[in-house]
mmCIF file of C-alpha atoms and ligand atoms in Angstrom:
data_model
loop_
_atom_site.group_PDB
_atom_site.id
_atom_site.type_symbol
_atom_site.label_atom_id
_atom_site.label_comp_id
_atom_site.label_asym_id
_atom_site.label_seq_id
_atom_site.Cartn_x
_atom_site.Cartn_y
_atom_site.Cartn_z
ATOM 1 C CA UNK A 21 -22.229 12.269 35.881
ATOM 2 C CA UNK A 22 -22.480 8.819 35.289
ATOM 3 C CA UNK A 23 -22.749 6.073 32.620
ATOM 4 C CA UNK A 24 -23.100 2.164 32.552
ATOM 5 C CA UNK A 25 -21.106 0.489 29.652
ATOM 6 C CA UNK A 26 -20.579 -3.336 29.605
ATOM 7 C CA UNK A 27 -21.870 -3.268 33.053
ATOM 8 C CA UNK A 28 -18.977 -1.265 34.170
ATOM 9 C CA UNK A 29 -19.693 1.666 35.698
ATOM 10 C CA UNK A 30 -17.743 5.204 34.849
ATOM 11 C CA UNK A 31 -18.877 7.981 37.533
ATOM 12 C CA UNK A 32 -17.011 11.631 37.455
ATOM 13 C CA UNK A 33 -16.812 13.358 40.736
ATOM 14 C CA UNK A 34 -14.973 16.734 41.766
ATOM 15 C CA UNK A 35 -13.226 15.715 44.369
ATOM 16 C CA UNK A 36 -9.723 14.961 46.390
ATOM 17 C CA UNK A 37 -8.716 11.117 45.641
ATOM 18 C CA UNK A 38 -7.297 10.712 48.988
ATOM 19 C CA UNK A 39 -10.584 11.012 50.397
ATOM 20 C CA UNK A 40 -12.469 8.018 48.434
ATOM 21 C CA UNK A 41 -13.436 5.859 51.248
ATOM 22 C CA UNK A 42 -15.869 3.801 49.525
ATOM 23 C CA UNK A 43 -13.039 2.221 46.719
ATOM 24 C CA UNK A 44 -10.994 -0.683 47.057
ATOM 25 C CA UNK A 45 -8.110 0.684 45.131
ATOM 26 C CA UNK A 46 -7.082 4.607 44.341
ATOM 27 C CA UNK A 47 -4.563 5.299 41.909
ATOM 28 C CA UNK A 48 -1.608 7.488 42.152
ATOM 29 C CA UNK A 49 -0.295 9.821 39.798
ATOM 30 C CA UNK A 50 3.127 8.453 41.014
ATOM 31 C CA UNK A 51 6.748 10.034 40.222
ATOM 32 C CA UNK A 52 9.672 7.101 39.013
ATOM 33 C CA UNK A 53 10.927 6.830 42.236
ATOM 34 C CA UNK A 54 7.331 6.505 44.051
ATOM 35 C CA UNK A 55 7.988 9.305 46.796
ATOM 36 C CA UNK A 56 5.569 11.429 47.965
ATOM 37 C CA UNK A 57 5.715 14.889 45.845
ATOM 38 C CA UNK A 58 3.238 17.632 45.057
ATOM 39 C CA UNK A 59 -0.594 16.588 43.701
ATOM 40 C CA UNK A 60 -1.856 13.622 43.841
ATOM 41 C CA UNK A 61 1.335 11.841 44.865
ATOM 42 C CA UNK A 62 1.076 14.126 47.975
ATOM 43 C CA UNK A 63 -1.910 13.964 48.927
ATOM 44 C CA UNK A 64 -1.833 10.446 48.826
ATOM 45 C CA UNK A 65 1.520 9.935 50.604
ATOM 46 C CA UNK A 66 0.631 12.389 53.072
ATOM 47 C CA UNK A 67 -3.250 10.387 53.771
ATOM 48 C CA UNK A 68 -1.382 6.978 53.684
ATOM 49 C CA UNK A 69 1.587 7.822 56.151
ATOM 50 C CA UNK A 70 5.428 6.851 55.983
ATOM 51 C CA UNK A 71 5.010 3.277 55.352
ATOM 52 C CA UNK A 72 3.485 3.632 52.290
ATOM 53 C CA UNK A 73 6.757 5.444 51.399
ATOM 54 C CA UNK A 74 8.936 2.059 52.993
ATOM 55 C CA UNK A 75 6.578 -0.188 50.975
ATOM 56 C CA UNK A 76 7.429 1.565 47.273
ATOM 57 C CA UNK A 77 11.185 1.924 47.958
ATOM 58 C CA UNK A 78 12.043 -2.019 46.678
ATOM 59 C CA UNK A 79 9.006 -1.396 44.030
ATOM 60 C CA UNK A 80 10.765 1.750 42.262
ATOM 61 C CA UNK A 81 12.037 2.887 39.547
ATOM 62 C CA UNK A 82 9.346 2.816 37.166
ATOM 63 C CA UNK A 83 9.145 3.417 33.885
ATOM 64 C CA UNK A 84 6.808 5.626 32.483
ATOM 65 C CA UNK A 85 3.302 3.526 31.367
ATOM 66 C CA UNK A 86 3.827 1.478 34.084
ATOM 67 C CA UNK A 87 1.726 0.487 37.152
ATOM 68 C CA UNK A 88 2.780 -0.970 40.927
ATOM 69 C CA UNK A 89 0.532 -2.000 43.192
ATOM 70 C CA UNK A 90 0.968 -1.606 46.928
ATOM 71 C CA UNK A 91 -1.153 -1.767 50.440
ATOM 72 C CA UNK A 92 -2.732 1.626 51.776
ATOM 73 C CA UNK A 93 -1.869 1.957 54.757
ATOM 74 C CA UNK A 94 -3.588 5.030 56.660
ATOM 75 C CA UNK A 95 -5.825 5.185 53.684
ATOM 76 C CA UNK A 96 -9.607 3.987 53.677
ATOM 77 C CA UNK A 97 -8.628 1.774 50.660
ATOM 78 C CA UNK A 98 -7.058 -1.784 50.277
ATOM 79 C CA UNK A 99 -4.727 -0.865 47.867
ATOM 80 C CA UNK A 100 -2.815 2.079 46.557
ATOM 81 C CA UNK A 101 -2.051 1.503 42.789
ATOM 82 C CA UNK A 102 1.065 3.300 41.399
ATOM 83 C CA UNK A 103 1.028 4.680 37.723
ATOM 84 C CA UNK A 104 3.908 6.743 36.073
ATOM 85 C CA UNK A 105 2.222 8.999 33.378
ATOM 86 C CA UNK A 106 4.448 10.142 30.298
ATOM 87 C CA UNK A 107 6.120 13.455 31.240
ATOM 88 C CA UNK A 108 4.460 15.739 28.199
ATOM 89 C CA UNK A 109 6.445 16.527 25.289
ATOM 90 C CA UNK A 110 9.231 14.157 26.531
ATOM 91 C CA UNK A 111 8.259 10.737 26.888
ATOM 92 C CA UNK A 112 6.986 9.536 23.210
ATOM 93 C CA UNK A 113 4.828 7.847 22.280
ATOM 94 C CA UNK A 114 2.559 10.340 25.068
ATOM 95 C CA UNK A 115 -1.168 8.807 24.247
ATOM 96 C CA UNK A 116 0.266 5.085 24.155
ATOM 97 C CA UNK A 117 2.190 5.436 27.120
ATOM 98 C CA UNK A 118 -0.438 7.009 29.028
ATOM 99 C CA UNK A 119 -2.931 4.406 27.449
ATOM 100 C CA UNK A 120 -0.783 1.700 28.977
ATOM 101 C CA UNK A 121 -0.474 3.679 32.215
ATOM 102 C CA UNK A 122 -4.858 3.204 32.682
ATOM 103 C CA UNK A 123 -4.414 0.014 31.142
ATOM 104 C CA UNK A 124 -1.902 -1.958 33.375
ATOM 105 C CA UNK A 125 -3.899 -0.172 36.505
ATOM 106 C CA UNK A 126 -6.417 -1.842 35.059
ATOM 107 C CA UNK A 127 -4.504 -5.848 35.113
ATOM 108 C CA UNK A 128 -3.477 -5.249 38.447
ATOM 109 C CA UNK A 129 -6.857 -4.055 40.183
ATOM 110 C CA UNK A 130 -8.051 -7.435 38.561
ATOM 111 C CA UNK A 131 -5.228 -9.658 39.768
ATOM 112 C CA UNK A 132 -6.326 -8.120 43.349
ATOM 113 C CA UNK A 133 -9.618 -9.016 42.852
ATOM 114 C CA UNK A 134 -10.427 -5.503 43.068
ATOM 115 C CA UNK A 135 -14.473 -4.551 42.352
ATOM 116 C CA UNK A 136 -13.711 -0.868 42.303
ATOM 117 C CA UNK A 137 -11.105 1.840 41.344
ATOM 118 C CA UNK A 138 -10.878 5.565 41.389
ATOM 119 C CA UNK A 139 -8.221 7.383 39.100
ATOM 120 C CA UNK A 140 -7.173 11.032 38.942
ATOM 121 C CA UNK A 141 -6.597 12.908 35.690
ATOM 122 C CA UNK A 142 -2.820 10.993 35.548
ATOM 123 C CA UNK A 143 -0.605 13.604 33.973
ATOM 124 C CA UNK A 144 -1.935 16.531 33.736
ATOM 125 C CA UNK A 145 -0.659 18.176 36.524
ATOM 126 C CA UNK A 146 3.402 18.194 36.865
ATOM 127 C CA UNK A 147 3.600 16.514 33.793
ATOM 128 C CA UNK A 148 1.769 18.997 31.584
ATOM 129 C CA UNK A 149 -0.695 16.522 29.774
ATOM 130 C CA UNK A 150 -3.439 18.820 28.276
ATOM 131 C CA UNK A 151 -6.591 17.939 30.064
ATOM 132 C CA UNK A 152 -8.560 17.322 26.765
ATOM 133 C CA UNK A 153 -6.131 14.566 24.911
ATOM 134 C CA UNK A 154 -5.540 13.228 28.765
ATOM 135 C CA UNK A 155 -9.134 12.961 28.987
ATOM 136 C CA UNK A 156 -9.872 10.816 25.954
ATOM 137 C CA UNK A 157 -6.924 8.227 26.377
ATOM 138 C CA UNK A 158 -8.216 7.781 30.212
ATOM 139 C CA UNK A 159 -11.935 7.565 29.446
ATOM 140 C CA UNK A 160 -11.046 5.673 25.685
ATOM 141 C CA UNK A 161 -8.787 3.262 27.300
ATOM 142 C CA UNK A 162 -12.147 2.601 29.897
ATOM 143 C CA UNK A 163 -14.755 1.922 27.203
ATOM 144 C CA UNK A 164 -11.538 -0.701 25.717
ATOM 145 C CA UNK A 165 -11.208 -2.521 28.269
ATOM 146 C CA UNK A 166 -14.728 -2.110 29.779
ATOM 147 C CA UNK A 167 -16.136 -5.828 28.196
ATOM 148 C CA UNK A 168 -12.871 -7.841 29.491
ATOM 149 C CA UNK A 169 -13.075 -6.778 33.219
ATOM 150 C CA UNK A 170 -14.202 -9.394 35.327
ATOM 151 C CA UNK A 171 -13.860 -7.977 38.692
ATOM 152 C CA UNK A 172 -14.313 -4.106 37.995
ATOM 153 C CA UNK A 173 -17.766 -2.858 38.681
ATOM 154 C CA UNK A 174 -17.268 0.900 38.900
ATOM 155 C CA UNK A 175 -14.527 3.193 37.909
ATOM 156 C CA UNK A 176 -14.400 6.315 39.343
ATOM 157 C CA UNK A 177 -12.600 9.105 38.001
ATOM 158 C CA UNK A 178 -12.304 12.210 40.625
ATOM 159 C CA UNK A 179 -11.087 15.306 38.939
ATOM 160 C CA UNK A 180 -9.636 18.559 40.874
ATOM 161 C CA UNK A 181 -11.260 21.290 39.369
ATOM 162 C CA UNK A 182 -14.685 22.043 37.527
ATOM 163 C CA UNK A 183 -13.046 22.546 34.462
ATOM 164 C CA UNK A 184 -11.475 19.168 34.365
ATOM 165 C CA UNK A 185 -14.281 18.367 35.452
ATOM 166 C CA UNK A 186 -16.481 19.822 32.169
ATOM 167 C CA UNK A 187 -13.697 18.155 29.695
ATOM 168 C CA UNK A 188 -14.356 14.755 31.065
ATOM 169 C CA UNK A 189 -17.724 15.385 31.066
ATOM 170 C CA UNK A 190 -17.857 16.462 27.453
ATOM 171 C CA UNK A 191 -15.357 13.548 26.340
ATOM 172 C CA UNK A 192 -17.950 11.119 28.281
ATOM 173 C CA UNK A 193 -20.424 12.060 26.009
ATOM 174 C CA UNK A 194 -18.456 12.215 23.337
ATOM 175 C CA UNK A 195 -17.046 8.531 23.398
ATOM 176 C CA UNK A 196 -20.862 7.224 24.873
ATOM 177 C CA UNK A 197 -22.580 8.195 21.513
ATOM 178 C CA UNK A 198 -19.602 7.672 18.914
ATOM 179 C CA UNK A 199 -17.210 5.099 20.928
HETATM 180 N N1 AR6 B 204 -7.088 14.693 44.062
HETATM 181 C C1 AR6 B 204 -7.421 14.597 42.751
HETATM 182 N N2 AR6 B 204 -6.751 15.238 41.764
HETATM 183 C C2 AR6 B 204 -5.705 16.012 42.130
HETATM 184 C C3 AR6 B 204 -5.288 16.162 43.483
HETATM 185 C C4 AR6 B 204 -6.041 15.460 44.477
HETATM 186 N N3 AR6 B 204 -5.726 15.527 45.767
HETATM 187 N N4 AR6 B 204 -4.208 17.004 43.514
HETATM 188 C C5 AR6 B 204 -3.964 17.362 42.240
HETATM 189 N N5 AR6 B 204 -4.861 16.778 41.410
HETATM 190 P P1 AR6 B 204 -0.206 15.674 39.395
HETATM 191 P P2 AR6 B 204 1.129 14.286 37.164
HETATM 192 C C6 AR6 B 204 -4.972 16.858 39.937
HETATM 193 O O1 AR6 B 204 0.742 16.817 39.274
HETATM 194 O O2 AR6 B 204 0.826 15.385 36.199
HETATM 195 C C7 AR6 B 204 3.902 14.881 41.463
HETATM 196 O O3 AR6 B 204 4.604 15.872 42.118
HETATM 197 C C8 AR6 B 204 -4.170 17.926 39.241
HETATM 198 O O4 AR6 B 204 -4.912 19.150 39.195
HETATM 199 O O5 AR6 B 204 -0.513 15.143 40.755
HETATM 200 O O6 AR6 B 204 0.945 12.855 36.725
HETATM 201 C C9 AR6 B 204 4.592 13.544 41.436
HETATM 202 O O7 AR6 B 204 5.552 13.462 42.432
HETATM 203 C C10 AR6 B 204 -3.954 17.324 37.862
HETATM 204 O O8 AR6 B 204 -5.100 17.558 37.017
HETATM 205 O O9 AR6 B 204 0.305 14.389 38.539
HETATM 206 C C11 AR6 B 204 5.192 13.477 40.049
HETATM 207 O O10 AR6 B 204 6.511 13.961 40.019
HETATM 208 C C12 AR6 B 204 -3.896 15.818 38.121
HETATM 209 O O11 AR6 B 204 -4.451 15.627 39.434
HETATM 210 C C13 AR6 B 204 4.338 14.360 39.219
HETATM 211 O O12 AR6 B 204 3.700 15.254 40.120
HETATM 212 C C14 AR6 B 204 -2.498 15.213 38.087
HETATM 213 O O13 AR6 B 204 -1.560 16.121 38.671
HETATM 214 C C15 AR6 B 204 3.260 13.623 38.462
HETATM 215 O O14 AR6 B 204 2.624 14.521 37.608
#
């Protein structure tokens, strides 16, 4: 599925976000300590190599809501963009720190210059985000933002399974006809 807002365009693909070889920046769903892990912090670790490990060690910790932004190494991609999601039922305020999480992604792929961006479903894996409320911060902090980017011509969102698949297809639709 995909939609055009502001000239920004939002696809949603099934798929593994280590293997996005036509995006100049993929996003990790990183721990505070930016080491390699299980999900998407693994798979990406594992595509990028050990330097990409070296290269977040003077970068970490993070705080949850916050973004880094490194090279990618081994990966087809220019830049690997760090976000730490809110740890469900722990980290408060969860939607606002999450929010902030897409959102300073967002400022850094434009300080890079970036023209396009692929995110994973940040957490709702490990961190126990329910896919639903995950699905409208992530897609609701897109439409936001969509009319300020000036660099960002296509985010793609690449979700593990079909049913994460189906909610951010339904909260597409959702947020398209009654932003
Ligand atoms: N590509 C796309 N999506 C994936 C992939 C993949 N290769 N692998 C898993 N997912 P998670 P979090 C989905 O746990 O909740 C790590 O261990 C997965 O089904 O990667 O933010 C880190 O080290 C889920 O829907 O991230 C942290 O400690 C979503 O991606 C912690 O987990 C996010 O799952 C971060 O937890």
């Amino acid at each position: 599925m995909d939609v055009t807002l502001d000239k920004i365009r939002i696809e949603l693909v099934q798929g593994d976000i280590a293997n996005q070889p036509d995006v100049e920046a993929v996003v990790n769903a990183a721990n505070a300590q930016l080491r390699s892990g299980g999900g998407v912090a693994g798979a990406i670790h594992r595509a990028a190599g050990p330097k990409l490990a070296e290269a977040c060690k003077p970068l970490a910790p993070i705080q949850p809501g916050e973004a880094v932004c490194t090279e990618a190494f081994d990966l087809p991609n220019d830049y690997v963009i760090h976000v730490l999601g809110p740890v469900y039922g722990r980290d408060e305020p969860a939607a606002a720190l999450l929010r902030s999480g897409y959102e300073n992604a967002l400022d850094l792929a434009e300080e890079h210059e970036v023209s396009s961006i692929a995110f994973p479903a940040i957490s709702t894996g490990a961190f126990g985000y329910p896919m639903r409320p995950a699905a409208h911060a992530a897609l609701g902090t897109m439409l936001t933002n969509a009319p300020i980017l000036e660099h960002i011509e296509l985010v793609r969102f690449v979700l593990f399974d079909a049913k994460a698949m189906s909610i951010f297809e339904d909260m597409l639709a959702e947020l398209r006809d009654d932003p």
